[in-house]
CSV table of N, CA and C in Angstrom, one decimal:
chain,number,residue,atom,x,y,z
A,1,HIS,N,-103.2,35.9,179.4
A,1,HIS,CA,-101.8,35.0,180.4
A,1,HIS,C,-101.5,34.2,179.7
A,2,VAL,N,-100.2,34.2,179.6
A,2,VAL,CA,-99.2,33.7,178.1
A,2,VAL,C,-98.5,32.7,179.2
A,3,CYS,N,-98.1,31.5,178.6
A,3,CYS,CA,-97.4,30.8,179.0
A,3,CYS,C,-96.3,30.6,177.9
A,4,THR,N,-94.7,30.9,178.6
A,4,THR,CA,-93.6,30.6,177.6
A,4,THR,C,-92.3,30.1,178.2
A,5,ASP,N,-91.7,29.2,177.5
A,5,ASP,CA,-90.3,28.8,178.0
A,5,ASP,C,-89.7,29.9,178.6
A,6,PRO,N,-88.8,29.6,179.7
A,6,PRO,CA,-88.0,30.8,180.2
A,6,PRO,C,-87.3,31.9,179.3
A,7,ILE,N,-86.5,30.9,178.5
A,7,ILE,CA,-85.7,31.9,176.8
A,7,ILE,C,-86.4,33.2,176.4
A,8,ALA,N,-87.5,32.8,176.7
A,8,ALA,CA,-88.3,33.2,175.8
A,8,ALA,C,-88.7,34.5,176.3
A,9,PHE,N,-88.4,34.2,177.9
A,9,PHE,CA,-89.5,35.5,178.6
A,9,PHE,C,-89.1,36.7,178.3
A,10,ASP,N,-87.7,37.4,178.2
A,10,ASP,CA,-87.6,38.7,178.2
A,10,ASP,C,-88.1,39.4,176.9
A,11,VAL,N,-88.3,38.7,175.6
A,11,VAL,CA,-88.9,39.4,174.6
A,11,VAL,C,-90.3,39.2,174.5
A,12,VAL,N,-91.2,38.2,175.4
A,12,VAL,CA,-92.6,38.0,175.4
A,12,VAL,C,-92.6,39.4,176.4
A,13,SER,N,-91.8,39.5,177.5
A,13,SER,CA,-92.0,40.9,178.4
A,13,SER,C,-92.0,42.3,178.1
A,14,ARG,N,-91.1,42.2,177.1
A,14,ARG,CA,-90.6,43.4,176.2
A,14,ARG,C,-92.0,44.0,175.2
A,15,LEU,N,-92.5,43.1,175.1
A,15,LEU,CA,-93.1,43.2,173.8
A,15,LEU,C,-94.6,43.4,174.4
A,16,LEU,N,-94.9,43.3,176.2
A,16,LEU,CA,-96.5,43.2,176.6
A,16,LEU,C,-96.2,44.3,177.1
A,17,ALA,N,-94.6,45.1,177.3
A,17,ALA,CA,-94.8,46.1,178.3
A,17,ALA,C,-94.8,47.2,177.2
A,18,ASP,N,-94.0,47.1,176.2
A,18,ASP,CA,-94.4,48.3,174.7
A,18,ASP,C,-96.0,48.6,173.9
A,19,ALA,N,-96.7,47.6,174.7
A,19,ALA,CA,-97.7,47.2,174.0
A,19,ALA,C,-99.1,48.1,175.6
A,20,GLY,N,-98.3,48.3,176.8
A,20,GLY,CA,-99.0,49.0,177.8
A,20,GLY,C,-99.2,47.9,178.9
A,21,ASP,N,-99.0,46.5,178.4
A,21,ASP,CA,-99.8,45.8,179.5
A,21,ASP,C,-98.8,45.4,180.4
A,22,GLU,N,-99.1,45.3,181.8
A,22,GLU,CA,-99.0,44.5,182.8
A,22,GLU,C,-98.4,43.5,182.8
A,23,VAL,N,-96.9,43.0,183.5
A,23,VAL,CA,-96.6,41.5,183.7
A,23,VAL,C,-96.7,41.0,185.0
A,24,ASP,N,-97.3,40.0,184.8
A,24,ASP,CA,-97.0,39.5,186.7
A,24,ASP,C,-96.6,38.1,186.2
A,25,VAL,N,-95.6,37.4,186.6
A,25,VAL,CA,-94.6,36.6,186.5
A,25,VAL,C,-95.1,35.4,187.2
A,26,ILE,N,-95.6,34.1,186.5
A,26,ILE,CA,-95.7,32.7,187.5
A,26,ILE,C,-94.9,32.0,187.0
A,27,ARG,N,-94.1,31.7,187.9
A,27,ARG,CA,-92.9,30.6,187.3
A,27,ARG,C,-93.6,29.2,187.7
A,28,TYR,N,-93.7,28.0,186.5
A,28,TYR,CA,-94.0,27.0,187.0
A,28,TYR,C,-92.8,25.6,187.2
A,29,LYS,N,-93.1,24.8,187.7
A,29,LYS,CA,-92.3,23.8,188.1
A,29,LYS,C,-92.7,22.8,187.8
A,30,ARG,N,-92.2,22.2,186.9
A,30,ARG,CA,-92.2,20.3,186.3
A,30,ARG,C,-92.8,20.0,187.7
A,31,MET,N,-93.6,19.1,187.7
A,31,MET,CA,-94.3,18.1,188.7
A,31,MET,C,-94.1,17.2,188.9
A,32,ALA,N,-93.4,16.4,187.3
A,32,ALA,CA,-93.4,14.8,187.5
A,32,ALA,C,-92.0,14.8,186.5
A,33,PRO,N,-91.2,13.9,187.1
A,33,PRO,CA,-89.5,14.0,186.6
A,33,PRO,C,-89.8,13.4,184.5
A,34,LEU,N,-88.7,13.7,184.1
A,34,LEU,CA,-88.7,13.8,182.6
A,34,LEU,C,-87.4,12.7,182.4
A,35,GLN,N,-86.9,12.0,182.0
A,35,GLN,CA,-85.5,11.3,182.0
A,35,GLN,C,-85.7,10.3,180.7
A,36,LEU,N,-84.5,10.4,180.7
A,36,LEU,CA,-83.9,9.5,179.4
A,36,LEU,C,-84.2,7.6,179.6
A,37,PRO,N,-84.3,6.8,178.7
A,37,PRO,CA,-84.6,5.4,179.5
A,37,PRO,C,-82.9,4.7,179.6
A,38,GLU,N,-83.2,3.9,180.3
A,38,GLU,CA,-82.4,2.9,180.7
A,38,GLU,C,-81.6,2.1,179.3
A,39,LYS,N,-82.7,1.7,178.4
A,39,LYS,CA,-82.0,1.1,177.1
A,39,LYS,C,-82.4,2.1,176.2
A,40,PRO,N,-81.5,2.1,175.3
A,40,PRO,CA,-81.8,2.6,174.0
A,40,PRO,C,-83.2,2.0,172.8
A,41,PHE,N,-84.0,3.1,172.8
A,41,PHE,CA,-84.7,2.7,171.5
A,41,PHE,C,-84.2,2.8,170.6
A,42,LYS,N,-84.2,1.5,169.6
A,42,LYS,CA,-83.8,1.0,168.5
A,42,LYS,C,-84.8,1.4,167.2
A,43,GLY,N,-85.9,2.4,167.2
A,43,GLY,CA,-87.1,2.4,166.5
A,43,GLY,C,-87.7,1.3,165.4
A,44,ARG,N,-87.8,0.3,166.6
A,44,ARG,CA,-88.8,-0.9,166.1
A,44,ARG,C,-89.9,-1.0,166.6
A,45,VAL,N,-90.7,-1.2,165.9
A,45,VAL,CA,-92.0,-0.8,166.3
A,45,VAL,C,-92.6,-1.5,167.4
A,46,GLU,N,-92.0,-3.3,167.6
A,46,GLU,CA,-92.1,-4.2,168.5
A,46,GLU,C,-91.9,-3.7,169.5
A,47,GLU,N,-90.5,-2.6,169.8
A,47,GLU,CA,-90.6,-2.2,171.1
A,47,GLU,C,-91.3,-1.5,172.1
A,48,LEU,N,-92.5,-0.7,171.4
A,48,LEU,CA,-93.3,0.2,171.5
A,48,LEU,C,-94.2,-0.5,173.1
A,49,ARG,N,-94.8,0.2,174.3
A,49,ARG,CA,-95.6,0.2,175.1
A,49,ARG,C,-96.7,1.0,175.1
A,50,ARG,N,-97.5,0.6,175.8
A,50,ARG,CA,-98.9,0.8,176.0
A,50,ARG,C,-98.9,2.6,176.9
A,51,GLY,N,-98.7,3.7,176.5
A,51,GLY,CA,-98.4,4.8,176.8
A,51,GLY,C,-98.0,5.8,175.9
A,52,ASP,N,-97.4,4.9,174.8
A,52,ASP,CA,-96.3,5.8,174.2
A,52,ASP,C,-96.7,6.9,173.1
A,53,CYS,N,-96.3,7.5,173.1
A,53,CYS,CA,-96.3,8.5,171.6
A,53,CYS,C,-95.1,8.8,170.7
A,54,VAL,N,-95.7,8.3,169.3
A,54,VAL,CA,-94.5,8.8,168.7
A,54,VAL,C,-94.6,9.6,167.7
A,55,VAL,N,-93.8,10.2,167.4
A,55,VAL,CA,-93.8,11.9,167.1
A,55,VAL,C,-93.0,12.0,165.5
A,56,THR,N,-93.7,12.1,164.6
A,56,THR,CA,-92.9,12.1,163.4
A,56,THR,C,-93.4,13.4,163.0
A,57,THR,N,-93.0,13.7,161.8
A,57,THR,CA,-93.1,15.1,160.8
A,57,THR,C,-93.9,15.3,159.9
A,58,SER,N,-94.9,14.6,159.2
A,58,SER,CA,-96.0,14.3,158.5
A,58,SER,C,-97.2,13.8,158.2
A,59,ILE,N,-97.7,14.2,158.0
A,59,ILE,CA,-99.6,13.9,158.2
A,59,ILE,C,-99.1,12.4,157.6
A,60,GLN,N,-98.5,12.0,156.5
A,60,GLN,CA,-98.3,11.0,155.4
A,60,GLN,C,-97.6,9.8,156.5
A,61,ASP,N,-96.8,9.8,157.4
A,61,ASP,CA,-95.7,9.0,158.2
A,61,ASP,C,-96.7,9.0,159.3
A,62,VAL,N,-97.6,9.8,160.0
A,62,VAL,CA,-98.1,9.5,161.0
A,62,VAL,C,-99.6,8.2,160.6
A,63,TYR,N,-99.9,8.2,159.2
A,63,TYR,CA,-100.5,7.3,159.2
A,63,TYR,C,-100.3,6.0,158.5
A,64,ARG,N,-98.8,6.0,157.9
A,64,ARG,CA,-98.0,5.3,157.6
A,64,ARG,C,-97.4,4.5,159.0
A,65,LEU,N,-97.3,5.1,159.7
A,65,LEU,CA,-96.8,4.8,161.5
A,65,LEU,C,-97.7,3.9,161.7
A,66,ARG,N,-99.1,4.5,161.8
A,66,ARG,CA,-99.7,4.1,162.4
A,66,ARG,C,-100.7,2.2,162.0
A,67,SER,N,-100.2,2.6,160.2
A,67,SER,CA,-100.4,1.2,159.9
A,67,SER,C,-99.7,-0.2,160.3
A,68,ARG,N,-98.2,0.5,160.7
A,68,ARG,CA,-97.2,-0.7,161.1
A,68,ARG,C,-97.3,-0.8,162.1
A,69,ILE,N,-97.7,0.1,162.7
A,69,ILE,CA,-97.5,-0.5,164.1
A,69,ILE,C,-98.8,-1.3,164.3
A,70,GLU,N,-99.9,-1.4,164.2
A,70,GLU,CA,-101.1,-2.2,164.3
A,70,GLU,C,-100.9,-3.5,163.3
A,71,ARG,N,-100.1,-3.4,162.4
A,71,ARG,CA,-99.4,-5.2,161.5
A,71,ARG,C,-99.1,-5.5,162.4
A,72,HIS,N,-97.7,-5.0,163.3
A,72,HIS,CA,-96.6,-5.5,163.6
A,72,HIS,C,-96.9,-5.8,165.2
A,73,THR,N,-97.8,-5.5,165.8
A,73,THR,CA,-98.2,-5.4,167.4
A,73,THR,C,-99.9,-5.7,167.9
A,74,SER,N,-99.8,-5.7,168.7
A,74,SER,CA,-101.4,-6.1,169.2
A,74,SER,C,-102.1,-4.7,169.7
A,75,PHE,N,-100.9,-3.2,169.4
A,75,PHE,CA,-101.8,-2.1,170.1
A,75,PHE,C,-102.8,-1.5,168.9
A,76,LYS,N,-103.7,-0.8,169.1
A,76,LYS,CA,-104.5,0.1,168.7
A,76,LYS,C,-103.7,1.5,168.6
A,77,VAL,N,-104.0,1.9,167.9
A,77,VAL,CA,-103.3,3.4,167.4
A,77,VAL,C,-104.1,4.6,167.3
A,78,SER,N,-104.3,6.0,168.5
A,78,SER,CA,-105.0,7.2,168.1
A,78,SER,C,-103.8,7.8,167.3
A,79,VAL,N,-104.3,8.9,166.3
A,79,VAL,CA,-103.3,9.4,165.8
A,79,VAL,C,-103.8,11.2,165.8
A,80,LEU,N,-102.9,11.8,165.6
A,80,LEU,CA,-102.9,13.5,166.2
A,80,LEU,C,-101.7,14.5,165.4
A,81,HIS,N,-103.0,15.3,164.4
A,81,HIS,CA,-101.8,16.1,164.0
A,81,HIS,C,-103.2,17.2,163.4
A,82,ASP,N,-102.0,18.4,162.7
A,82,ASP,CA,-102.9,19.5,162.3
A,82,ASP,C,-104.4,19.7,161.8
A,83,THR,N,-104.2,19.0,161.0
A,83,THR,CA,-105.1,19.3,159.9
A,83,THR,C,-106.8,18.5,160.2
A,84,MET,N,-106.5,17.4,161.7
A,84,MET,CA,-107.6,16.8,161.9
A,84,MET,C,-108.9,17.9,162.4
A,85,SER,N,-110.1,17.6,162.0
A,85,SER,CA,-111.4,18.0,162.5
A,85,SER,C,-111.1,18.0,164.0
A,86,SER,N,-112.1,19.3,164.3
A,86,SER,CA,-112.2,19.4,166.3
A,86,SER,C,-112.6,18.1,166.7
A,87,ARG,N,-113.5,17.6,165.8
A,87,ARG,CA,-114.2,15.9,166.4
A,87,ARG,C,-113.5,14.8,166.5
A,88,ALA,N,-112.5,14.6,165.2
A,88,ALA,CA,-112.0,13.6,165.1
A,88,ALA,C,-110.8,13.5,165.9
A,89,ARG,N,-110.4,14.6,166.5
A,89,ARG,CA,-109.3,14.7,167.6
A,89,ARG,C,-109.8,14.8,168.7
A,90,LYS,N,-110.7,15.2,169.2
A,90,LYS,CA,-111.3,14.9,170.5
A,90,LYS,C,-111.6,13.2,170.7
A,91,ALA,N,-112.3,12.7,169.5
A,91,ALA,CA,-112.4,11.4,169.7
A,91,ALA,C,-111.1,11.0,170.2
A,92,ASP,N,-109.9,10.8,169.0
A,92,ASP,CA,-108.5,10.2,169.3
A,92,ASP,C,-107.9,10.1,170.3
A,93,VAL,N,-108.0,11.8,170.9
A,93,VAL,CA,-107.4,12.0,172.3
A,93,VAL,C,-107.9,10.9,173.6
A,94,GLU,N,-109.4,11.4,173.1
A,94,GLU,CA,-110.1,10.3,174.6
A,94,GLU,C,-110.2,9.1,174.4
A,95,ASP,N,-109.8,8.3,172.7
A,95,ASP,CA,-109.6,6.7,173.0
A,95,ASP,C,-108.1,6.4,173.7
A,96,PHE,N,-107.4,7.5,173.1
A,96,PHE,CA,-106.1,7.1,173.9
A,96,PHE,C,-106.4,7.4,175.3
A,97,ASN,N,-106.5,8.7,175.9
A,97,ASN,CA,-106.7,8.8,177.4
A,97,ASN,C,-107.0,8.0,178.2
A,98,CYS,N,-108.3,7.0,177.5
A,98,CYS,CA,-109.2,5.9,178.4
A,98,CYS,C,-108.5,4.7,178.1
A,99,GLY,N,-107.7,4.6,177.4
A,99,GLY,CA,-106.8,3.2,177.1
A,99,GLY,C,-107.5,2.3,175.7
A,100,ARG,N,-108.6,3.1,175.5
A,100,ARG,CA,-109.0,2.3,174.3
A,100,ARG,C,-107.9,1.5,173.2
A,101,ARG,N,-107.0,3.0,173.0
A,101,ARG,CA,-106.5,2.9,172.2
A,101,ARG,C,-104.6,2.8,172.8
A,102,GLU,N,-103.7,2.4,172.7
A,102,GLU,CA,-102.9,2.2,173.4
A,102,GLU,C,-101.5,2.7,173.0
A,103,VAL,N,-101.1,3.5,172.0
A,103,VAL,CA,-99.9,3.9,171.4
A,103,VAL,C,-101.2,5.3,170.5
A,104,LEU,N,-100.3,6.7,170.9
A,104,LEU,CA,-100.5,7.5,170.2
A,104,LEU,C,-99.4,7.8,169.0
A,105,VAL,N,-100.1,8.1,167.6
A,105,VAL,CA,-98.8,8.6,166.6
A,105,VAL,C,-99.0,10.1,166.2
A,106,ALA,N,-98.2,10.8,166.2
A,106,ALA,CA,-98.5,12.6,166.1
A,106,ALA,C,-97.4,13.0,165.3
A,107,THR,N,-98.1,14.1,164.9
A,107,THR,CA,-97.0,15.5,164.6
A,107,THR,C,-96.6,16.5,165.6
A,108,GLU,N,-96.1,17.4,165.8
A,108,GLU,CA,-95.4,18.2,166.6
A,108,GLU,C,-97.2,18.6,167.2
A,109,ALA,N,-98.4,19.0,166.6
A,109,ALA,CA,-99.8,19.3,167.3
A,109,ALA,C,-99.3,18.5,168.6
A,110,VAL,N,-98.9,17.0,169.2
A,110,VAL,CA,-99.1,16.9,170.3
A,110,VAL,C,-98.6,17.8,171.6
A,111,GLY,N,-97.6,19.2,171.0
A,111,GLY,CA,-97.0,19.7,171.9
A,111,GLY,C,-98.1,21.0,172.3
A,112,VAL,N,-99.4,21.0,171.9
A,112,VAL,CA,-100.0,21.8,171.8
A,112,VAL,C,-101.3,22.1,172.9
A,113,GLY,N,-100.9,22.5,174.0
A,113,GLY,CA,-102.1,22.8,175.1
A,113,GLY,C,-103.4,21.4,174.9
A,114,LEU,N,-102.7,20.0,175.0
A,114,LEU,CA,-103.4,19.3,175.4
A,114,LEU,C,-102.9,18.3,176.7
A,115,ASN,N,-103.9,17.9,177.3
A,115,ASN,CA,-103.5,17.1,178.6
A,115,ASN,C,-104.0,15.2,178.3
A,116,LEU,N,-102.7,14.7,177.7
A,116,LEU,CA,-102.4,13.6,177.3
A,116,LEU,C,-101.9,12.1,178.4
A,117,ASN,N,-102.3,11.0,178.3
A,117,ASN,CA,-102.3,10.0,179.4
A,117,ASN,C,-100.3,9.6,178.5
A,118,ILE,N,-99.3,10.2,178.3
A,118,ILE,CA,-97.9,9.6,177.8
A,118,ILE,C,-97.1,9.1,179.0
A,119,ASN,N,-96.3,7.8,178.5
A,119,ASN,CA,-95.9,7.4,179.6
A,119,ASN,C,-94.0,8.3,178.7
A,120,ARG,N,-94.1,7.6,177.4
A,120,ARG,CA,-92.8,7.8,176.6
A,120,ARG,C,-93.2,8.8,175.4
A,121,VAL,N,-92.4,9.9,175.0
A,121,VAL,CA,-92.5,10.4,173.7
A,121,VAL,C,-91.2,10.1,172.8
A,122,LEU,N,-91.5,9.3,172.0
A,122,LEU,CA,-90.4,9.0,171.1
A,122,LEU,C,-90.6,9.5,169.9
A,123,PHE,N,-89.7,10.5,169.8
A,123,PHE,CA,-89.3,11.1,168.5
A,123,PHE,C,-88.3,10.0,167.5
A,124,TRP,N,-89.5,9.8,166.1
A,124,TRP,CA,-89.0,9.2,165.3
A,124,TRP,C,-88.3,10.0,164.1
A,125,ASP,N,-88.3,11.4,164.2
A,125,ASP,CA,-88.0,11.7,163.1
A,125,ASP,C,-87.7,13.4,164.1
A,126,LEU,N,-86.6,14.0,163.2
A,126,LEU,CA,-86.4,15.6,164.0
A,126,LEU,C,-86.3,16.3,163.0
A,127,VAL,N,-86.3,15.8,161.5
A,127,VAL,CA,-86.3,16.9,160.4
A,127,VAL,C,-87.7,17.1,160.0
A,128,LYS,N,-88.0,18.3,160.4
A,128,LYS,CA,-89.3,18.7,159.5
A,128,LYS,C,-89.6,19.4,158.7
A,129,ILE,N,-90.6,19.7,157.9
A,129,ILE,CA,-90.8,20.6,156.6
A,129,ILE,C,-91.1,22.1,157.1
A,130,ASP,N,-90.8,22.8,157.0
A,130,ASP,CA,-90.8,24.3,157.2
A,130,ASP,C,-91.1,25.3,156.3
A,131,GLY,N,-92.2,26.0,155.6
A,131,GLY,CA,-92.8,26.5,154.7
A,131,GLY,C,-91.8,25.9,153.1
A,132,GLY,N,-91.8,25.0,153.4
A,132,GLY,CA,-91.2,24.0,152.0
A,132,GLY,C,-89.6,23.9,152.2
A,133,ARG,N,-89.0,24.1,153.0
A,133,ARG,CA,-87.6,23.5,153.3
A,133,ARG,C,-87.5,22.6,154.3
A,134,ARG,N,-86.5,21.6,154.5
A,134,ARG,CA,-86.6,20.9,155.2
A,134,ARG,C,-85.4,21.8,156.9
A,135,ARG,N,-86.1,21.1,158.1
A,135,ARG,CA,-84.8,22.0,158.5
A,135,ARG,C,-85.3,21.1,159.9
A,136,ASN,N,-84.0,20.8,160.9
A,136,ASN,CA,-84.5,20.0,162.3
A,136,ASN,C,-85.6,20.9,163.2
A,137,PHE,N,-86.3,20.1,164.3
A,137,PHE,CA,-86.8,20.7,165.3
A,137,PHE,C,-86.0,21.9,166.2
A,138,ARG,N,-86.2,22.7,166.4
A,138,ARG,CA,-85.5,23.4,167.3
A,138,ARG,C,-85.9,23.2,169.1
A,139,HIS,N,-84.7,23.4,169.7
A,139,HIS,CA,-84.8,22.8,171.2
A,139,HIS,C,-86.1,23.1,171.6
A,140,LEU,N,-86.5,24.6,171.6
A,140,LEU,CA,-87.4,25.0,172.1
A,140,LEU,C,-89.3,24.1,172.1
A,141,GLU,N,-89.3,23.3,170.5
A,141,GLU,CA,-89.8,22.7,170.2
A,141,GLU,C,-90.0,21.3,170.4
A,142,ILE,N,-88.6,20.5,170.6
A,142,ILE,CA,-88.3,19.4,171.0
A,142,ILE,C,-88.9,19.5,172.5
A,143,ARG,N,-88.7,20.2,173.1
A,143,ARG,CA,-89.5,20.4,174.9
A,143,ARG,C,-90.8,20.3,175.1
A,144,GLN,N,-91.1,21.5,174.5
A,144,GLN,CA,-92.4,21.3,174.4
A,144,GLN,C,-93.3,20.0,173.9
A,145,MET,N,-92.8,19.0,173.1
A,145,MET,CA,-93.6,17.8,173.0
A,145,MET,C,-92.9,16.6,173.5
A,146,ALA,N,-91.5,16.8,174.4
A,146,ALA,CA,-90.9,15.9,175.0
A,146,ALA,C,-91.7,16.4,176.6
A,147,GLY,N,-92.4,17.3,177.2
A,147,GLY,CA,-92.8,17.8,178.2
A,147,GLY,C,-94.4,16.9,178.4
A,148,ARG,N,-94.5,16.4,177.3
A,148,ARG,CA,-96.3,15.8,177.2
A,148,ARG,C,-95.9,14.4,178.2
A,149,ALA,N,-94.8,14.1,178.2
A,149,ALA,CA,-94.4,12.8,178.9
A,149,ALA,C,-94.9,12.5,180.4
A,150,GLY,N,-95.5,11.8,181.4
A,150,GLY,CA,-95.1,11.7,182.4
A,150,GLY,C,-95.5,12.9,183.2
A,151,ARG,N,-96.6,13.5,182.9
A,151,ARG,CA,-97.7,14.7,183.4
A,151,ARG,C,-98.1,14.1,185.2
A,152,TYR,N,-97.9,14.9,185.3
A,152,TYR,CA,-98.4,14.9,187.3
A,152,TYR,C,-99.6,14.3,187.0
A,153,ILE,N,-100.5,15.1,186.4
A,153,ILE,CA,-102.1,14.4,186.4
A,153,ILE,C,-102.3,13.2,185.9
A,154,SER,N,-101.1,12.7,185.1
A,154,SER,CA,-101.4,11.4,184.4
A,154,SER,C,-101.2,10.3,185.0
A,155,GLU,N,-102.0,9.0,184.5
A,155,GLU,CA,-101.2,7.7,185.4
A,155,GLU,C,-99.6,7.4,185.2
A,156,PHE,N,-98.5,7.7,184.5
A,156,PHE,CA,-97.5,7.9,184.2
A,156,PHE,C,-96.7,9.0,185.5
A,157,SER,N,-96.4,8.6,186.1
A,157,SER,CA,-95.5,9.4,187.2
A,157,SER,C,-94.0,10.2,186.8
A,158,ALA,N,-93.5,9.3,186.0
A,158,ALA,CA,-92.4,9.4,185.4
A,158,ALA,C,-92.5,9.6,183.9
A,159,GLY,N,-91.8,10.1,183.0
A,159,GLY,CA,-91.9,10.4,181.2
A,159,GLY,C,-90.5,10.1,181.0
A,160,GLU,N,-90.3,9.4,179.6
A,160,GLU,CA,-89.0,9.1,178.9
A,160,GLU,C,-89.6,9.5,177.8
A,161,VAL,N,-88.3,10.4,177.6
A,161,VAL,CA,-87.9,10.2,176.2
A,161,VAL,C,-87.1,10.1,175.4
A,162,CYS,N,-87.2,9.7,174.4
A,162,CYS,CA,-86.2,8.9,173.2
A,162,CYS,C,-86.2,9.7,171.7
A,163,VAL,N,-85.2,9.3,171.3
A,163,VAL,CA,-84.9,9.5,169.5
A,163,VAL,C,-84.4,8.3,168.9
A,164,ARG,N,-85.2,7.9,168.1
A,164,ARG,CA,-85.1,6.7,167.3
A,164,ARG,C,-83.4,6.6,166.2
C-alpha cells in the first residue's frame, strides 16, 4: 500500500511497474474542508487557540516556542519532532488528542502518519535546514502538514491553515 500525492502518481506507478508489481489505484477524497482563516494570524502566541498546531523547523525552536507559549498563555503544550523516543511521542500525542494539553508545537514530523485532533496548522517558519543548507518547504511538504488540520475523525470538522 502506497499513499502519495497525485502529483507523484506517475513516477511511483512507473517504479512499481518496473519492479513487476501490479498497481491498483484508490483515490481518496478529503472528507473535511481545509480553509484559510477569516482573520490573519499575526504570529503572537496570545492568538493561539485550543487545538492549534504550530509548525516550526528545528527542535530547538520547538522547545523555545513551547516555553514561550506556556509563559505567555494558560495553555499546556505537547511537542512532536523526529528525534523523540516512541514512548515520549506517544505520550505527548495522547495528551494533545485527549485535551490534557491544548496546543501542539511540532517540526515537519507532524505530517507523517499520525491522527491528531488539530483545528489549525500554523506555520511559524517555512524555511528548513536540509542537509546543512536552508531551503523553503516544498509545496507537497506544506500540503502534507496542512492536511493534519480538521480531520474527518477529529473533533474539528473543518481545518484552517495559516502562515505567520
